[in-house]
Structures are given as C-alpha cells and as structure tokens.
Coordinates of C-alpha atoms in Angstrom, one line a residue:
M742 CA 0.0 0.0 0.0
E743 CA 1.2 3.5 -0.9
V744 CA -0.2 6.9 -0.1
A745 CA 0.8 9.6 -2.6
W746 CA 0.5 13.3 -2.1
Y747 CA 0.2 15.8 -4.9
A748 CA 1.2 19.4 -5.0
D749 CA 0.0 19.9 -8.6
I750 CA -3.5 19.3 -9.8
E751 CA -2.2 17.9 -13.1
D752 CA -0.3 15.2 -11.3
F753 CA -3.4 14.3 -9.2
L754 CA -5.6 14.1 -12.3
G755 CA -3.0 12.1 -14.1
A756 CA -3.2 9.5 -11.4
T757 CA -7.0 9.5 -10.8
L758 CA -8.9 11.0 -13.8
E759 CA -9.2 7.7 -15.6
Y760 CA -10.8 6.1 -12.6
L761 CA -13.0 9.0 -11.6
K762 CA -14.4 9.2 -15.2
R763 CA -15.6 5.6 -14.9
E764 CA -18.4 6.9 -12.6
E765 CA -18.6 10.5 -13.8
A766 CA -22.0 11.2 -12.4
L767 CA -21.3 9.7 -9.0
N768 CA -18.0 11.6 -8.9
N769 CA -19.4 15.0 -10.0
L770 CA -18.3 16.7 -6.8
M771 CA -14.6 15.6 -6.8
L772 CA -14.3 15.9 -10.6
G773 CA -15.9 19.4 -10.6
L774 CA -13.6 20.6 -7.9
A775 CA -10.5 19.1 -9.5
L776 CA -11.3 20.4 -13.0
R777 CA -12.0 23.9 -11.6
L778 CA -8.5 23.7 -10.0
R779 CA -7.1 22.9 -13.4
R780 CA -8.8 25.9 -14.9
E781 CA -8.1 28.2 -11.9
P782 CA -5.2 27.0 -9.9
D783 CA -5.4 29.8 -7.4
F784 CA -9.2 29.7 -6.9
Y785 CA -8.9 27.9 -3.5
E786 CA -6.3 29.1 -1.0
K787 CA -5.4 25.7 0.5
V788 CA -5.9 22.4 -1.3
H789 CA -4.8 18.9 -0.3
L790 CA -4.7 16.1 -2.9
A791 CA -3.9 12.4 -2.1
A792 CA -4.5 8.9 -3.3
L793 CA -4.0 5.4 -2.0
F794 CA -2.6 2.7 -4.3
Q795 CA -2.2 -1.0 -4.2
A796 CA 0.2 -2.6 -6.7
K797 CA 0.0 0.7 -8.7
Q798 CA -3.8 0.5 -8.9
L799 CA -5.8 3.3 -7.5
R800 CA -7.9 2.3 -4.4
L801 CA -8.9 5.7 -3.0
A802 CA -8.8 9.4 -4.2
A803 CA -9.1 12.3 -1.8
L804 CA -9.4 16.1 -2.3
M805 CA -9.9 18.8 0.3
T806 CA -10.3 22.6 -0.2
E807 CA -9.9 24.1 3.3
P808 CA -12.0 24.7 5.3
E809 CA -14.5 22.3 3.6
N810 CA -14.9 18.5 4.2
L811 CA -12.6 15.9 2.7
V812 CA -14.1 14.5 -0.5
I813 CA -13.3 10.8 -1.1
Y814 CA -13.9 8.1 -3.7
G815 CA -13.0 4.4 -3.7
T816 CA -12.6 2.3 -6.9
A817 CA -13.9 -0.7 -5.0
P818 CA -15.0 -1.6 -1.4
L819 CA -12.1 -0.8 1.0
A820 CA -11.2 -2.9 4.0
A821 CA -10.7 -1.2 7.4
S822 CA -7.0 -2.0 7.1
E823 CA -6.7 0.1 3.9
L824 CA -8.7 3.0 5.5
N825 CA -6.4 2.7 8.5
I826 CA -3.3 3.2 6.4
F827 CA -4.9 6.2 4.6
C828 CA -6.2 7.8 7.8
S829 CA -2.8 7.4 9.5
A830 CA -1.2 9.2 6.6
L831 CA -3.6 12.1 7.0
L832 CA -3.0 12.3 10.7
E833 CA 0.8 12.4 10.1
R834 CA 0.2 15.5 8.0
N835 CA -1.8 17.1 10.9
L836 CA -4.4 18.4 8.4
P837 CA -7.6 20.1 9.7
M838 CA -10.4 17.6 9.3
P839 CA -13.9 19.1 9.8
G840 CA -15.6 16.2 8.1
V841 CA -15.8 13.8 5.2
V842 CA -18.2 13.3 2.3
G843 CA -18.3 10.5 -0.2
P844 CA -20.2 7.4 -1.3
K845 CA -22.3 6.0 1.6
K846 CA -20.4 2.9 2.6
L847 CA -16.9 4.5 2.0
A848 CA -17.8 7.6 4.0
A849 CA -19.2 5.5 6.9
G850 CA -16.0 3.3 6.9
F851 CA -13.7 6.3 6.8
A852 CA -15.6 8.1 9.6
A853 CA -15.4 5.0 11.9
V854 CA -11.7 4.6 11.4
W855 CA -11.0 8.4 11.7
Q856 CA -13.0 8.5 14.9
R857 CA -10.9 5.8 16.4
L858 CA -7.5 7.0 15.3
A859 CA -8.1 10.8 15.8
H860 CA -9.9 10.2 19.2
C861 CA -12.9 12.4 18.0
T862 CA -16.6 12.1 17.5
A863 CA -18.1 11.4 14.1
E864 CA -21.6 12.6 13.5
L865 CA -23.7 11.8 10.4
K866 CA -24.8 15.2 9.0
M867 CA -26.5 14.5 5.7
Q868 CA -27.7 11.5 3.7
M869 CA -27.9 12.3 0.0
R870 CA -28.6 10.6 -3.3
V871 CA -26.7 11.5 -6.5
L872 CA -29.2 11.7 -9.3
E873 CA -28.5 11.6 -13.0
L874 CA -30.6 12.9 -15.9
R875 CA -30.3 12.3 -19.6
R876 CA -33.8 13.1 -20.8
V877 CA -36.3 15.7 -19.5
D878 CA -40.1 15.2 -19.3
R879 CA -40.9 18.5 -21.0
S880 CA -44.6 18.2 -20.2
L881 CA -43.7 19.2 -16.6
I882 CA -42.6 22.7 -17.7
G883 CA -45.4 25.0 -16.8
P884 CA -46.3 28.5 -17.8
G885 CA -43.4 31.0 -17.4
R886 CA -39.9 31.3 -18.6
L887 CA -36.3 30.5 -17.5
R888 CA -33.8 33.3 -17.6
P889 CA -30.3 34.1 -16.1
V890 CA -30.2 36.2 -13.0
Q891 CA -29.8 39.9 -13.4
A892 CA -28.6 42.7 -11.2
A893 CA -32.3 43.5 -10.4
D894 CA -32.6 40.0 -8.8
F895 CA -29.9 40.7 -6.2
D896 CA -32.3 40.9 -3.2
F897 CA -34.2 37.8 -4.2
L898 CA -31.0 35.9 -4.8
L899 CA -29.4 37.0 -1.5
A900 CA -32.5 35.9 0.5
A901 CA -32.7 32.6 -1.4
I902 CA -29.1 31.7 -0.8
R903 CA -29.4 32.4 2.9
Q904 CA -32.5 30.3 3.2
F905 CA -31.2 27.5 1.1
Y906 CA -28.2 27.1 3.4
K907 CA -30.4 27.2 6.5
E908 CA -33.1 24.8 5.2
T909 CA -30.6 22.2 3.8
G910 CA -28.5 22.3 7.0
L911 CA -25.4 23.2 5.0
N912 CA -25.0 26.2 7.2
P913 CA -27.6 26.9 9.9
D914 CA -26.3 30.5 10.4
P915 CA -24.9 31.6 7.0
D916 CA -22.7 34.7 7.1
R917 CA -24.5 37.5 5.3
E918 CA -21.3 38.8 3.7
M919 CA -20.5 35.4 2.3
C920 CA -24.0 35.2 0.9
R921 CA -23.7 38.6 -0.6
R922 CA -20.5 37.7 -2.4
A923 CA -22.1 34.5 -3.6
A924 CA -25.1 36.4 -5.0
Q925 CA -22.8 38.9 -6.8
S926 CA -20.7 36.0 -8.2
Y927 CA -23.8 34.2 -9.6
I928 CA -24.9 37.4 -11.3
K929 CA -21.5 38.0 -12.8
S930 CA -21.0 34.4 -14.0
Q931 CA -24.6 34.0 -15.1
A932 CA -24.5 30.6 -13.5
A933 CA -27.9 31.0 -11.7
F934 CA -31.3 31.0 -13.3
V935 CA -34.7 32.1 -12.1
W936 CA -38.2 30.9 -13.1
E937 CA -40.4 33.9 -13.9
H938 CA -44.2 33.6 -13.8
Q939 CA -46.4 36.5 -14.9
G940 CA -43.5 38.9 -14.5
R941 CA -42.6 37.7 -11.0
V942 CA -39.5 35.7 -10.0
V943 CA -40.7 32.6 -8.2
S944 CA -38.0 30.0 -8.1
L945 CA -34.2 29.5 -8.5
A946 CA -31.7 26.9 -9.7
A947 CA -28.0 27.1 -10.7
K948 CA -25.6 25.2 -12.9
S949 CA -22.3 24.1 -11.4
R950 CA -19.3 21.7 -11.7
A951 CA -19.0 20.7 -15.3
T952 CA -17.2 17.4 -15.3
G953 CA -16.7 16.8 -19.1
R954 CA -19.7 14.9 -20.4
G955 CA -21.9 16.1 -17.5
I956 CA -22.8 19.1 -15.4
A957 CA -24.4 19.6 -12.0
V958 CA -27.6 21.4 -11.0
N959 CA -27.8 22.9 -7.5
L960 CA -29.1 25.8 -5.4
V961 CA -32.7 24.7 -6.1
Y962 CA -34.9 27.0 -4.0
T963 CA -38.5 28.4 -4.0
P964 CA -39.7 30.8 -1.3
Q965 CA -42.0 29.1 1.2
N966 CA -45.1 31.2 0.2
L967 CA -44.7 30.2 -3.4
R968 CA -44.2 26.4 -3.0
K969 CA -46.5 23.6 -4.2
R970 CA -47.3 25.5 -7.4
G971 CA -44.9 23.6 -9.7
Y972 CA -42.4 26.5 -10.0
A973 CA -39.4 24.5 -8.8
T974 CA -40.4 21.6 -11.2
S975 CA -40.5 24.0 -14.1
C976 CA -37.3 25.7 -13.1
V977 CA -35.2 22.5 -12.7
A978 CA -36.7 20.9 -15.8
A979 CA -36.1 23.9 -18.0
L980 CA -32.6 24.4 -16.7
S981 CA -31.8 20.7 -17.1
Q982 CA -33.1 20.8 -20.7
K983 CA -31.1 24.0 -21.4
L984 CA -27.9 22.2 -20.3
L985 CA -28.6 19.1 -22.4
D986 CA -29.3 21.4 -25.4
A987 CA -25.9 23.1 -24.7
G988 CA -24.2 19.7 -25.5
F989 CA -23.9 18.0 -22.1
E990 CA -24.8 14.3 -22.1
F991 CA -26.3 14.3 -18.6
C992 CA -27.0 16.5 -15.6
T993 CA -26.4 15.5 -12.0
L994 CA -28.0 16.7 -8.8
F995 CA -27.5 16.0 -5.1
A996 CA -30.9 15.3 -3.4
D997 CA -31.3 15.4 0.4
L998 CA -33.0 12.1 1.4
K999 CA -34.8 14.0 4.2
N1000 CA -36.8 15.9 1.5
P1001 CA -39.1 13.3 -0.2
T1002 CA -41.1 16.0 -1.9
A1003 CA -38.2 17.4 -3.8
N1004 CA -36.9 13.9 -4.6
R1005 CA -40.2 12.9 -6.1
I1006 CA -40.2 16.0 -8.3
Y1007 CA -36.7 15.2 -9.5
L1008 CA -37.7 11.7 -10.4
Q1009 CA -40.7 12.9 -12.3
I1010 CA -38.5 15.3 -14.3
G1011 CA -36.3 12.4 -15.4
Y1012 CA -33.5 12.2 -12.8
E1013 CA -32.5 8.6 -11.8
P1014 CA -30.4 7.4 -8.8
A1015 CA -26.7 7.1 -9.5
G1016 CA -25.6 6.3 -5.9
D1017 CA -25.9 7.4 -2.3
F1018 CA -23.6 9.8 -0.5
C1019 CA -23.1 10.7 3.2
S1020 CA -21.4 13.5 5.0
Y1021 CA -19.9 13.3 8.5
S1022 CA -18.6 16.0 10.8
F1023 CA -15.8 15.4 13.3
S1024 CA -15.5 17.1 16.6
S1025 CA -13.2 16.6 19.6

C-alpha cells in the first residue's frame, strides 16, 4: 500500500482521472472541484490532494479545499485496514479535518476509522442521493420562462441563498457577507437562473461543476409562500433541458433524502439514482 500526495492538480488528475471518469455522475463533486482547480489553480487558498494505491492500482482518491470537508472516492470496497493506512497518513500531515463526504459505505467506513484514530466524535450530517438525468419530461414545464439572474434580482438571490443554506442544513447560520459575495458571483457568472411567472421571480436553480460529459444542477430554492405550485419543477426541468441542449450528455443533482417531496419531483422530471452519498462531521 502506498499513499501519494500531490502538490500539482495535473499530477493528481494524471493518477486519478481515468478512474473518476468511470463513474462520472457519482464523482461529480470531486471531478468538478478538480477540474476547476485545473482551470483556476489559485481559486482555493489551500488544497490537499492524495491517493491510495495497491500494486500501482488506485484504491482511493481524496481532495480537500480548506475549510471544507474531505471528499473521497474508492474504486472498490475498501477494507478497514486500507482505510487505517490512509487515515494514519492524513494524521501524520496534521491536516484540519472538519468532516468527510463520499459514497455512503466508504464515508461511513472512513468516519469509523478516523473517529478511532483521531480520538474524536463522528456525526452523520447528511444523507444524499446522487441523481443523473439524460432526458427531461418537458410536459412538466409549466407557464413561465427561465432566464439568467440579473442585477435587479440581487435581493431575491441573496435571501434565497441564505434560506437555502439554512433549510438544507449546510450552514444553519450563514454569514451575510459570504451570501452577498455568492449572489454577486452568480450574477456576474450567469450561473444561476430564475423561473419567472407572470413577470414575477418565483424559483431559483443554478448550474455548477462541469465534469466533461456532465454538469451539476444545484441551489434549487423556492420561497415558502410560493411552494406547491410547480415552480421548482418548471425551473429545474427547464434548466436541465437547457444544459442538455448546450451539449452535455447528462445532468447531476444531489438530493437530500430528508426531503421526499423534492426527490419525487426530480424523479418525475427524469432524474434517476446514481448512488448514495453521506457526509460526516468530526468534533473533539
């Protein structure tokens, strides 16, 4: 067993990309982050890249952009002894480890080993399903239109981002300045889209993390007083179709398993399960 560390994203991708692409939809998070680092090497202040090999074959890939969770992927089920070797190597580096996110069984196995070796507590934070779409049921797109966010949408976008973080549990108390910068970035990059009905902005979704053949949809949000009217369905369906029309073979989306209503909507649109993910947080 060998643990390799990479200072250069090209070296990391050279060792892992072939494996990650085999399950491109499932690996949309790690691939999206890694490919962004390739395009914009200075986008993240601190990045850690590592991989575990057995007989020169990749067993596990890991990527962390501080202060976010470690993202992991295994090419096959890993034994506790393999995870023990990898976690020990992480501990030797004395890296900050707020948590881990990855395929369900792998993340659970990593959390159990890390909890034992680091003498900390691991808490399951989110259970998610990676969904993949290749064809949209266009009949679900209702009256209205999809358009990119504009400067005039800033207040709506700012409020939506804050509530999205709160309601999903990603950040129970999101920093207003962070949300303000995010809103400005979405407007500048034209990566977020709103559904407009009768001249009123009623729902939001964004594109993110192009992985080659696929691209992710996220930041799906409708204000509480406008829910159960089909706006989110129309918004996600229209955006997904727009991305397919742009040449992507498929779209991906992380669905929170605690939100069965949203999950049902995504399945109706045409999204199908690609695999389950979990995130754990670590505390002393």
